[in-house]
Coordinates of C-alpha atoms in Angstrom, one line a residue:
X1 CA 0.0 0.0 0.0
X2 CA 1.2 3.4 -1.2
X3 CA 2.3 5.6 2.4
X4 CA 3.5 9.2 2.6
X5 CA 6.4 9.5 4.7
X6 CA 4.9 11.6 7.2
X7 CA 7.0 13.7 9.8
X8 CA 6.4 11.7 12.7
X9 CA 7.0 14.3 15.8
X10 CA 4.6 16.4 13.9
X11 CA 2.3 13.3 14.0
X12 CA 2.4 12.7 17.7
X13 CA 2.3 16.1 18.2
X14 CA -1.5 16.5 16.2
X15 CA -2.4 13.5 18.7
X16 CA -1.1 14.7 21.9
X17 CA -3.0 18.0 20.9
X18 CA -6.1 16.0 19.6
X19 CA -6.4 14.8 23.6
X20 CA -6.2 17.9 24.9
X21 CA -8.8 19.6 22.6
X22 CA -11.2 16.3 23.2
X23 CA -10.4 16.3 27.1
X24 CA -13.4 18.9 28.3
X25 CA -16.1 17.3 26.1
X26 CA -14.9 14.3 27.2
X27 CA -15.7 15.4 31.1
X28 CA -18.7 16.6 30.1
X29 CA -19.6 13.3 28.8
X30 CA -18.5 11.2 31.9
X31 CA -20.5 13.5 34.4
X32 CA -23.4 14.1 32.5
X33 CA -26.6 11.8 31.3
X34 CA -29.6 12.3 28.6
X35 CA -32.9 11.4 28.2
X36 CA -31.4 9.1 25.1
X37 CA -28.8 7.5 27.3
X38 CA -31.4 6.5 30.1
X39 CA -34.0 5.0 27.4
X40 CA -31.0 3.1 26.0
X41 CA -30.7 1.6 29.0
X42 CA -34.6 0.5 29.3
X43 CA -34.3 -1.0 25.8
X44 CA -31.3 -3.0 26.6
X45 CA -33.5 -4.3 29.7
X46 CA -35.9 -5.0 27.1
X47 CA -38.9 -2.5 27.0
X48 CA -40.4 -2.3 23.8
X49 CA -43.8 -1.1 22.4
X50 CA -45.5 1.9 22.0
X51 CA -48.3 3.9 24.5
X52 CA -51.0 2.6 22.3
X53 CA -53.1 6.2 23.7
X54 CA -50.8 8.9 23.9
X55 CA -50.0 10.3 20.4
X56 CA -52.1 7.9 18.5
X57 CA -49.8 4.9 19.6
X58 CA -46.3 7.1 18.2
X59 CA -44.8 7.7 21.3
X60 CA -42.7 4.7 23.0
X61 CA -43.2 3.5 26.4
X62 CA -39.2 4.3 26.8
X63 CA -40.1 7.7 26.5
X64 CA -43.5 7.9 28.7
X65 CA -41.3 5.9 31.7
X66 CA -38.2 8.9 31.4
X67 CA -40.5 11.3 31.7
X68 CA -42.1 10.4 34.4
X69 CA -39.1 9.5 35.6
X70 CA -37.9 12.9 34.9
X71 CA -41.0 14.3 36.3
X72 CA -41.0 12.8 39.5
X73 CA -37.4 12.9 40.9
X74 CA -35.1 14.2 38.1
X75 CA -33.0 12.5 35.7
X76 CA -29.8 13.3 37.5
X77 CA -29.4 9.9 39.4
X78 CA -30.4 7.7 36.1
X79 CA -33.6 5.9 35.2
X80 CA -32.1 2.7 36.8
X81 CA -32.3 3.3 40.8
X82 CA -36.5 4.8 40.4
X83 CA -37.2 2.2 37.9
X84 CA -36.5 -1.3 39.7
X85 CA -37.2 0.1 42.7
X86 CA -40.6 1.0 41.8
X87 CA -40.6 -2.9 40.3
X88 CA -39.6 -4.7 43.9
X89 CA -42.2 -5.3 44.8
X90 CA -43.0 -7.4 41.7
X91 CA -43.8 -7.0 38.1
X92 CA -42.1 -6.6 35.0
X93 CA -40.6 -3.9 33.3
X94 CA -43.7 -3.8 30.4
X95 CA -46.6 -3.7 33.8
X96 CA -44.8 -0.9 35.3
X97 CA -44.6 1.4 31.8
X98 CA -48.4 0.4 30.8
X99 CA -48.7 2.4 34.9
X100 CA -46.8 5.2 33.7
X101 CA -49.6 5.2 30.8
X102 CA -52.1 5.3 33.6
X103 CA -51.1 7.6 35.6
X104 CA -50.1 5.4 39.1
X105 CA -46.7 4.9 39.0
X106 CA -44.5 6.4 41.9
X107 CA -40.9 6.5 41.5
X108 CA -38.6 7.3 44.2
X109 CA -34.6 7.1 45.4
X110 CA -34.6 3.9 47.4
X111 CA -32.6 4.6 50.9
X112 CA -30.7 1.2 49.9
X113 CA -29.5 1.5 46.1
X114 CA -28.4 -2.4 46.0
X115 CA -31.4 -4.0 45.4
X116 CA -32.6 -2.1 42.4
X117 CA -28.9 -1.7 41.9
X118 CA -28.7 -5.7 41.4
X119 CA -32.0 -6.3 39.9
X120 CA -31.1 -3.0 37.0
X121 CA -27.4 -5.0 36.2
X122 CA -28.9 -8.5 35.3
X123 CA -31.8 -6.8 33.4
X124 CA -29.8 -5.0 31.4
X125 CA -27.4 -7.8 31.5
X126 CA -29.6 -9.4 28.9
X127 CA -29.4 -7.0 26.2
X128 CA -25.3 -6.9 26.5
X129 CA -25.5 -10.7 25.8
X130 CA -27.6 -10.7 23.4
X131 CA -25.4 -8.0 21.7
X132 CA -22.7 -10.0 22.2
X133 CA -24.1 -13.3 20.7
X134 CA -24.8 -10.9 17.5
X135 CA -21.2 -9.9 17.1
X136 CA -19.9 -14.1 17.9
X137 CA -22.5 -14.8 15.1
X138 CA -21.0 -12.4 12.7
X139 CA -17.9 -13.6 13.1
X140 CA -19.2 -16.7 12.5
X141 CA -20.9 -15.7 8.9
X142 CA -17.9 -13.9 7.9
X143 CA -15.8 -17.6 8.3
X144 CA -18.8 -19.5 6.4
X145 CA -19.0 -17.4 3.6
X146 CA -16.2 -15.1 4.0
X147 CA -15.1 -11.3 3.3
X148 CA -15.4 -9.7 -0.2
X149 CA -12.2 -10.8 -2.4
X150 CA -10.8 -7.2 -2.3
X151 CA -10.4 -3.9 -0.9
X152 CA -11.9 -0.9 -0.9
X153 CA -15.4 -2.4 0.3
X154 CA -18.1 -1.2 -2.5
X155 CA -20.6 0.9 -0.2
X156 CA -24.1 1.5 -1.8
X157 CA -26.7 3.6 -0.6
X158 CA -30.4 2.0 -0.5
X159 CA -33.6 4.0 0.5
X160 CA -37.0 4.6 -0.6
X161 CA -38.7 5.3 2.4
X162 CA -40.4 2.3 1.9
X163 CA -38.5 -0.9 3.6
X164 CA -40.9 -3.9 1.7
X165 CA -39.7 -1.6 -1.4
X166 CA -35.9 -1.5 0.4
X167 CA -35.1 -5.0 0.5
X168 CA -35.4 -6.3 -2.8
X169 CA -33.0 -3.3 -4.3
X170 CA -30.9 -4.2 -1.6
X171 CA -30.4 -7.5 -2.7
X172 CA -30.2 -6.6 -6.4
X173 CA -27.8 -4.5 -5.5
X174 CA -25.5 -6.9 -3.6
X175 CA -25.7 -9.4 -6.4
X176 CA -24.3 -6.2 -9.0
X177 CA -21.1 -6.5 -6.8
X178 CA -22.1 -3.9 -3.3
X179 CA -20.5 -5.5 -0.3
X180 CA -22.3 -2.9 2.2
X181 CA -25.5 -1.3 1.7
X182 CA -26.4 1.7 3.5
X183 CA -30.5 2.5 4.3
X184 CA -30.3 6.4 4.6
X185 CA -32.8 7.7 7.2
X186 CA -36.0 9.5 6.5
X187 CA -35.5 13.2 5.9
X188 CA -35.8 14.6 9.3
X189 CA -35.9 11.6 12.0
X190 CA -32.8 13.1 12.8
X191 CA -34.5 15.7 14.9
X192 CA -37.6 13.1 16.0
X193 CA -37.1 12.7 20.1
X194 CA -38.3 9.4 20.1
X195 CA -37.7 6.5 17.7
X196 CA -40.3 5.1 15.9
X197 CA -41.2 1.4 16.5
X198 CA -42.2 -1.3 13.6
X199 CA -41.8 -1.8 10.1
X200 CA -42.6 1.6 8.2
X201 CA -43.0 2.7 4.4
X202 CA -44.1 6.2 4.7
X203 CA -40.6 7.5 4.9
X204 CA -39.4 10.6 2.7
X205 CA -35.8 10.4 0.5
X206 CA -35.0 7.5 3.5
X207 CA -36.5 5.1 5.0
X208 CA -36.9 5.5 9.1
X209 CA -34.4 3.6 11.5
X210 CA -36.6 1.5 13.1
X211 CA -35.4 -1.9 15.0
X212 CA -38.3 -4.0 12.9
X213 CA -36.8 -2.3 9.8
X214 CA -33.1 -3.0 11.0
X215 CA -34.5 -7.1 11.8
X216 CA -35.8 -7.1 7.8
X217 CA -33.2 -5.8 6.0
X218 CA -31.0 -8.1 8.2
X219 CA -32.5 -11.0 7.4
X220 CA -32.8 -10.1 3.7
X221 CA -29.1 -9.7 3.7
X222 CA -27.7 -12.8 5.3
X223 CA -30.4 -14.6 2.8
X224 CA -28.1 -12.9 -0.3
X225 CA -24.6 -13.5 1.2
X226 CA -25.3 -17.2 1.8
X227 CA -26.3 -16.9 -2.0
X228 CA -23.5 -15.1 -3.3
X229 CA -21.0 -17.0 -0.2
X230 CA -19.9 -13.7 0.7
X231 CA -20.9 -11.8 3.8
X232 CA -23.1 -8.3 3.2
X233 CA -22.9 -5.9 5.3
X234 CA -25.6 -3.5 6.7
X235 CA -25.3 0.3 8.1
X236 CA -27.6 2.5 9.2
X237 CA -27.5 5.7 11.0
X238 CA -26.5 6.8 14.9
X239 CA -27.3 10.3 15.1
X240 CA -29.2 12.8 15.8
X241 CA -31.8 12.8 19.0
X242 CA -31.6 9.3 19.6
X243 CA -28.2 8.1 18.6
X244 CA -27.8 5.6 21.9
X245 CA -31.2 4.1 21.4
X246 CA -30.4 3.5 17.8
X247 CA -27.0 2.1 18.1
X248 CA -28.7 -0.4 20.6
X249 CA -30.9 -0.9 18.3
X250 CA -28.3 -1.8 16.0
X251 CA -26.5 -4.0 18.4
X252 CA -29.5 -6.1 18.9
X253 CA -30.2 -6.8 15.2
X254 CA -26.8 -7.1 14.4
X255 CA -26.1 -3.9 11.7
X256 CA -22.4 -4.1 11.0
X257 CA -21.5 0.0 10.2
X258 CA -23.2 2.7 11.8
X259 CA -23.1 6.7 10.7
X260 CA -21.3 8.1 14.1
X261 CA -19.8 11.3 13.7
X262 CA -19.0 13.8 17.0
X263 CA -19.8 16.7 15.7
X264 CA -22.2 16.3 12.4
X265 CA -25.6 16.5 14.4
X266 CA -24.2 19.6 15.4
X267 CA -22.9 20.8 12.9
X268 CA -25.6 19.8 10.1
X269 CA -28.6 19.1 12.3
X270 CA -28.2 22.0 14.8
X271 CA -28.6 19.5 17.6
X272 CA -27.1 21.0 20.9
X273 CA -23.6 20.4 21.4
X274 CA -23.5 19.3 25.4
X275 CA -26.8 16.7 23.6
X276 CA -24.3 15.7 21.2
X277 CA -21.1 14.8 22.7
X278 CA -23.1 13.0 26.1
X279 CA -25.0 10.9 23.4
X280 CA -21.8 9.9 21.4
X281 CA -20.1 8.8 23.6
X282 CA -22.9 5.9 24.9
X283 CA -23.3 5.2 21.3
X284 CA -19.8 4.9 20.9
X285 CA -19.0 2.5 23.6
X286 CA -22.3 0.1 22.7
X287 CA -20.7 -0.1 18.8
X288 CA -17.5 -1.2 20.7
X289 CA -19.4 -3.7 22.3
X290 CA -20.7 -4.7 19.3
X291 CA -18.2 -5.0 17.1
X292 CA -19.9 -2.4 14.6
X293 CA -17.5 -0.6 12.5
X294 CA -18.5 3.6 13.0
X295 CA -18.4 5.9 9.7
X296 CA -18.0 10.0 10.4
X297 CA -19.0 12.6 8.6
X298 CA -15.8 14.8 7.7
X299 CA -17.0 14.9 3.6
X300 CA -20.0 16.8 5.1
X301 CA -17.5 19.8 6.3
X302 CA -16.2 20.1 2.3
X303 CA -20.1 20.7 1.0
X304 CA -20.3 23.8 2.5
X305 CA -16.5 24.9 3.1
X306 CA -13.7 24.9 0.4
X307 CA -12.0 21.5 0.0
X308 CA -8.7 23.3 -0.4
X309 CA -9.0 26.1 1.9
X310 CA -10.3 23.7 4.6
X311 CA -8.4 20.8 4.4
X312 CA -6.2 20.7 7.4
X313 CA -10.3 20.9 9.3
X314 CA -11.0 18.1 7.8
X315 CA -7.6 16.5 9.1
X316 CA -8.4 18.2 12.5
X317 CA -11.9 16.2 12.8
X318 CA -10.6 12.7 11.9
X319 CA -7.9 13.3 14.8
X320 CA -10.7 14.3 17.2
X321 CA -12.8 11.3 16.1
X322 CA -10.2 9.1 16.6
X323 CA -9.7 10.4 20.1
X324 CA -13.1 10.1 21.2
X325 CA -13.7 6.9 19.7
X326 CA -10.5 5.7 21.6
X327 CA -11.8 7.1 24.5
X328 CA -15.0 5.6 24.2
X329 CA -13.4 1.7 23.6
X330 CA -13.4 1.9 19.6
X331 CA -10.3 0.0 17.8
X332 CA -9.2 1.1 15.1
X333 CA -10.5 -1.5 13.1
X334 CA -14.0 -0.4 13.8
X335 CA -12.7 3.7 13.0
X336 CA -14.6 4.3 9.8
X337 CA -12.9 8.0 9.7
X338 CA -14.7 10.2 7.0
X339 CA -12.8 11.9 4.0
X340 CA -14.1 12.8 0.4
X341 CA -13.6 13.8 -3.4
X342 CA -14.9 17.4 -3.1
X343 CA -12.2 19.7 -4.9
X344 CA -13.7 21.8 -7.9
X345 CA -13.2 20.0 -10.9
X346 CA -11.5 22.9 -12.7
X347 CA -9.1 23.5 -9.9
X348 CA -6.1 23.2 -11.5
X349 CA -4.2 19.9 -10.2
X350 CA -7.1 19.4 -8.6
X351 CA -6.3 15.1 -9.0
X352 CA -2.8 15.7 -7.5
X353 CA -4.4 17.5 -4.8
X354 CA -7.2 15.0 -4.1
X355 CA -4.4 12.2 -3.8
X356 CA -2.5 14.5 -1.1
X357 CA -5.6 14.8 1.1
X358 CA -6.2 11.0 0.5
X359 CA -2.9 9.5 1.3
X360 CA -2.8 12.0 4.2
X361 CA -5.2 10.6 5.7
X362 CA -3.9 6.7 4.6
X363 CA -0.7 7.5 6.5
X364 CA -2.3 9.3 9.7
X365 CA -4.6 6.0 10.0
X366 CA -2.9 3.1 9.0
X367 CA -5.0 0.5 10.1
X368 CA -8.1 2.5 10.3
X369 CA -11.2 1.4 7.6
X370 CA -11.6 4.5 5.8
X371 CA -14.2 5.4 4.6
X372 CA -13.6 7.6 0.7
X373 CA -16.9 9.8 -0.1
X374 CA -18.4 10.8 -3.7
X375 CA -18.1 13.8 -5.6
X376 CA -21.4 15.8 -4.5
X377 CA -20.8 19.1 -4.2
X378 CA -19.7 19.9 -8.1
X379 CA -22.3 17.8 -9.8
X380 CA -23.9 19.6 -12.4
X381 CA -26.7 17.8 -14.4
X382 CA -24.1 16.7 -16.6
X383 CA -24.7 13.1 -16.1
X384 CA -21.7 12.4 -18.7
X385 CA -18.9 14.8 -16.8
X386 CA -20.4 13.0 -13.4
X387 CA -19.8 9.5 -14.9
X388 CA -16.0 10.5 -15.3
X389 CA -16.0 12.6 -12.0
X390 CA -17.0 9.4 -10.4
X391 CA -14.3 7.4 -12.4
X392 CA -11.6 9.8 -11.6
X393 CA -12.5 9.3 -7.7
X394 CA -13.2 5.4 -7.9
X395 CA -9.2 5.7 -9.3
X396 CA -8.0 7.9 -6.8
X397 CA -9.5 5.5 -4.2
X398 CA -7.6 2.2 -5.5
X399 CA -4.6 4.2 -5.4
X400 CA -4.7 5.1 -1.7
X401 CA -5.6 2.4 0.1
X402 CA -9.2 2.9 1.0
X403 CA -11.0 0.8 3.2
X404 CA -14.9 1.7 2.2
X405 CA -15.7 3.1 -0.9
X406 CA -19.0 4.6 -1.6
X407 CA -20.5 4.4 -4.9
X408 CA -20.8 7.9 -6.5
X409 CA -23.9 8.9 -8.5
X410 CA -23.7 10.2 -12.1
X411 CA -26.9 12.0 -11.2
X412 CA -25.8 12.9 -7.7
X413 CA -27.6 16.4 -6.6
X414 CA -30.0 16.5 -9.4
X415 CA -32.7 13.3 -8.8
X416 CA -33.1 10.3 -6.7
X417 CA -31.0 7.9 -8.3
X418 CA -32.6 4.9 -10.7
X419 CA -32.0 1.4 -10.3
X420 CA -30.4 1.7 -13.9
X421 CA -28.4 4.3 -12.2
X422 CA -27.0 2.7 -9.4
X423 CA -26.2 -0.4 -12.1
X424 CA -24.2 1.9 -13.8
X425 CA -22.7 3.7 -10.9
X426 CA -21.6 0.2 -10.0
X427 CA -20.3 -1.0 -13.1
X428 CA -18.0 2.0 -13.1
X429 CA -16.6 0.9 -9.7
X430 CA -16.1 -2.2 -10.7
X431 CA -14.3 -1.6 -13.8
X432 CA -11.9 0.8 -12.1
X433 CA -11.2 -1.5 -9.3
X434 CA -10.8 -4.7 -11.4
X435 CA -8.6 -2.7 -14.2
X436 CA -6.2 -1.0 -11.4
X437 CA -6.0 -4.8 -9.7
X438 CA -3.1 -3.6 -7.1
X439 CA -1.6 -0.4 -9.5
X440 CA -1.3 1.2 -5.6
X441 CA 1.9 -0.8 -5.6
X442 CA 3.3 1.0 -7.9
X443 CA 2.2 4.1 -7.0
X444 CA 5.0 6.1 -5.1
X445 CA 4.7 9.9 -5.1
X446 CA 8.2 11.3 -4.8
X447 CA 9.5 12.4 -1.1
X448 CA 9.6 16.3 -1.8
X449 CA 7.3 16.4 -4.8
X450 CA 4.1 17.5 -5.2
X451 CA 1.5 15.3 -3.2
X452 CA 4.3 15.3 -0.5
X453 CA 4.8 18.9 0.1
X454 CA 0.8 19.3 0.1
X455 CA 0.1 16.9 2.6
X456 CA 2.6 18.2 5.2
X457 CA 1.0 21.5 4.2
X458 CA -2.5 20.4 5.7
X459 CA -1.1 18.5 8.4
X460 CA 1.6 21.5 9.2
X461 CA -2.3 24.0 9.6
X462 CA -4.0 21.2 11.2
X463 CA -1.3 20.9 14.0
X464 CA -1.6 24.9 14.0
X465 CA -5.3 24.8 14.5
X466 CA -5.5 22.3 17.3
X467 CA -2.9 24.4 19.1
X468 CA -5.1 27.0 19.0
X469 CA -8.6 24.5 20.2
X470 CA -6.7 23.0 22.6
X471 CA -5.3 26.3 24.0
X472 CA -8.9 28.2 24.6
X473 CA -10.4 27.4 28.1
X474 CA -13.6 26.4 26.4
X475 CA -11.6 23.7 23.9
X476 CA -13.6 21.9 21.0
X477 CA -17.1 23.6 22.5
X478 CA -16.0 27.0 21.5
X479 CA -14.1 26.1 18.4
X480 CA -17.3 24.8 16.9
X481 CA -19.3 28.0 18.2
X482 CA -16.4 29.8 16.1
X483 CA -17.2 28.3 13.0
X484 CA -14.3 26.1 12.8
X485 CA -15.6 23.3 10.9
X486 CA -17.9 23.6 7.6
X487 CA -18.0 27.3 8.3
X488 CA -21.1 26.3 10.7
X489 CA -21.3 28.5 13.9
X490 CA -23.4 26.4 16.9
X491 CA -23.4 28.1 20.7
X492 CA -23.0 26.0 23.1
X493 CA -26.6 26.5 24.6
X494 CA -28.6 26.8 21.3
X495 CA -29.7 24.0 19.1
X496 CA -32.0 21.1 19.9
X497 CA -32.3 18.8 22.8
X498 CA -30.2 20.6 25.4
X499 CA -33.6 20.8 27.8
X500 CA -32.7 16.5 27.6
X501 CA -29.4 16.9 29.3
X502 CA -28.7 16.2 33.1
X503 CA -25.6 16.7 35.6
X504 CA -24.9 13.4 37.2
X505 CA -25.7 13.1 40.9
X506 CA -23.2 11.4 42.9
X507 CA -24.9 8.5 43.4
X508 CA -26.1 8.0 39.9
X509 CA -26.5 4.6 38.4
X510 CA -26.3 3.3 34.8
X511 CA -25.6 -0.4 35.1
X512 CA -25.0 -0.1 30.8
X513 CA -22.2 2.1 31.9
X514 CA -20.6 -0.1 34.0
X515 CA -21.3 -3.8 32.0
X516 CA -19.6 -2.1 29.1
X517 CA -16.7 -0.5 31.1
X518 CA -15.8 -3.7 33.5
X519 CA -12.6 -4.9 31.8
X520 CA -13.7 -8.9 31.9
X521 CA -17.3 -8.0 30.8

């Protein structure tokens, strides 16, 4: 594989600086709980089901219990302690929620935690182990019918808001040569404080994250593999409102990548920061758990900033990722960091450059997945000038050693891709991939030249820039309230879900937490 010879003390010094920047949010995550995290842990113990009155049956009996717990004596101890002490004297976790729906349930703070304490762990217990068993079985597929022959892993986006319409396409497309498919969300559920229960096929340009939906599409996908005697994978999307529910969700139906960025809800969904980075972090450490493979969302920043200009932010975001997602119990097998094909086409050099920022990020993460976006942003109409666009970065991406490669649209930007045009899309990837065969052997930019000189360029300003984040009082928080990535300015106290978000009390309890952290769990 083709590596820049990077400066390595200017390497370990982005990383030492990455920490420090990360370090605040990551306090903030530690002593801090949301409404998300604390319904995570009632779906692990294995509520499910909706409040069949309030909201015409929409709103989950997660959500009704939090509330009330909320409600009744805060959310700043967990949901965990008022929850199974309410259920000692009896019942199950489904009798007490349908009381919540009623109106008669009375949670307290039990003067003795260790009951609750004890019946909360091996409650929750159950959802950890079924996690597990998901990620021992996909281990097992992946030795029955094994990986796909070769790298970069062809990455195909499938969504009609429809999943009965979902599954089939998904299945043509993995027997055209995709070796993950991706069902986008429904425009919106981003921002939807809840998450929707059953199969659905009313969603718009996405179909919703749903754990029926994620069970189908499973399903569907291990039927093709065994066909085709190669293993398919399935992603789906952690973000937003609800991104620890979800990734539970996707830990219990076995979903293999998951969109899980730090900062794009943020960024792109104006979700409240302090939301944000509590929620991650949960999410993060149930994909650890799970052995799902996390993608972020760095080729976001480059649709609204200039991919040359903003580079080294770009750069600056993968190293922050990284940290978190260490942090959090991620390897870096599972670190799907984000980059993408974004620099104007009539940028002169614009290839050379678009190899710099690629094997930039090749030699920074060498044992990372990574995951090598589209040209978007630069799409035209010009479905023949797209076809090559997309050729030129299906090249660029067997040249650098990508690990997930997803398939660009010719009509990108201008209408919801065909089936024809995803057969085409594919065709092109698969012609590029197959001609190339291992050309990144023989692809050695000169120490000094070009590519060389512009990669230490962006890594020289990203080192700059996370002296200066890690240096301000308020790190990462304030750098994003700035503007600092995607030219996107968020305060620290605006955006959505902030009113979800609790200080922990000193004897909080969130036996998820502690399965997931215990060394020999």
């Amino acid at each position: 594989m083709t590596v820049l010879e990077l400066d390595g003390e200017l390497v370990r010094r982005a990383r030492e600086l990455a920490e420090r920047a990360a370090a605040p949010v990551v306090d903030l995550a530690r002593t801090h709980t949301t409404v998300s995290v604390e319904r995570a842990v009632l779906r692990l113990a294995g509520l499910t089901g909706t409040d069949p009155v309030l909201g015409d049956g929409e709103v989950p009996w997660v959500n009704r219990v939090v509330d009330a717990v909320r409600d009744q004596v805060g959310l700043e101890h967990g949901v965990a302690l008022p929850v199974w002490h309410a259920l000692g004297g009896g019942g199950s976790l489904q009798e007490l929620a349908e009381q919540v729906g009623a109106g008669t349930a009375r949670f307290s703070i039990p003067a003795d935690p260790e009951p609750a304490r004890a019946a909360a762990r091996a409650a929750v217990a159950t959802g950890i182990a079924r996690i597990d068993a998901n990620r021992a079985r996909r281990d097992e597929l992946v030795a029955l019918h094994g990986d796909p022959p070769r790298r970069p892993w062809i990455y195909l986006i499938v969504a009609t808001g429809d999943i009965y319409e979902d599954i089939p396409q998904a299945q043509a497309a993995a027997r055209a040569g995709a070796d993950v498919i991706a069902v986008i969300r429904s425009t919106g559920q981003s921002l939807l404080d809840y998450v929707p229960e059953g199969a659905t096929r009313t969603g718009y340009a996405g179909t919703y994250a749903t754990g029926e939906n994620f069970r189908l599409m499973r399903a569907a996908l291990d039927d093709v593999g065994a066909e085709l005697g190669r293993y398919v994978r399935l992603t789906n999307y952690a973000s937003g409102l609800c991104m620890p529910e979800i990734a539970v969700l996707a830990g219990l139906e076995r979903l293999d990548m998951m969109l899980n960025d730090a900062m794009y809800g943020i960024l792109f969904r104006d979700i409240n920061p302090r939301r944000t980075f509590v929620d991650q972090r949960f999410s993060r450490m149930v994909h650890a758990r799970a052995g799902i493979i996390i993608n972020t969302g760095e080729d976001n920043y480059l649709t609204t900033a200039d991919a040359v200009d903003e580079a080294h932010t770009v750069t600056v975001s993968q190293l922050l990722n990284e940290t978190l997602a260490h942090e959090a119990g991620l390897e870096d097998w599972q670190l799907g960091l984000g980059h993408a094909f974004e620099i104007n086409p009539a940028v002169p050099e614009s290839f050379r450059l678009e190899l710099a920022h690629a094997l930039l990020a090749r030699g920074l993460f060498p044992d990372a997945p990574l995951k090598w976006m589209p040209p978007t942003k630069h799409m035209t109409g010009d479905v023949f000038g797209g076809y090559l666009l997309d050729g030129f970065f299906n090249l660029a991406g067997a040249l650098t050693g990508q690990g997930i490669l997803l398939v660009g649209m010719m009509t990108e930007a201008v209408v919801t891709p065909w089936l024809s045009d995803r057969d085409l899309a594919l065709r092109n990837v698969r012609y590029v991939l197959e001609a190339a065969g291992n050309l990144h052997e023989d692809f050695a930019p000169p120490r000094g030249g070009f590519i060389d000189r512009r990669a230490h360029t962006v890594l020289t300003e990203a080192v700059q820039l996370l002296e200066r984040i890690a240096d301000h009082p308020q790190g990462l928080i304030q750098a994003i309230a700035d503007g600092t990535f995607g030219i996107t300015k968020r305060s620290p106290d605006g955006g959505k879900g902030l009113d979800g978000v609790a200080r922990l009390a000193a004897d909080a309890y969130n036996p998820a937490m502690e399965l997931m952290e215990r060394v020999d769990a």
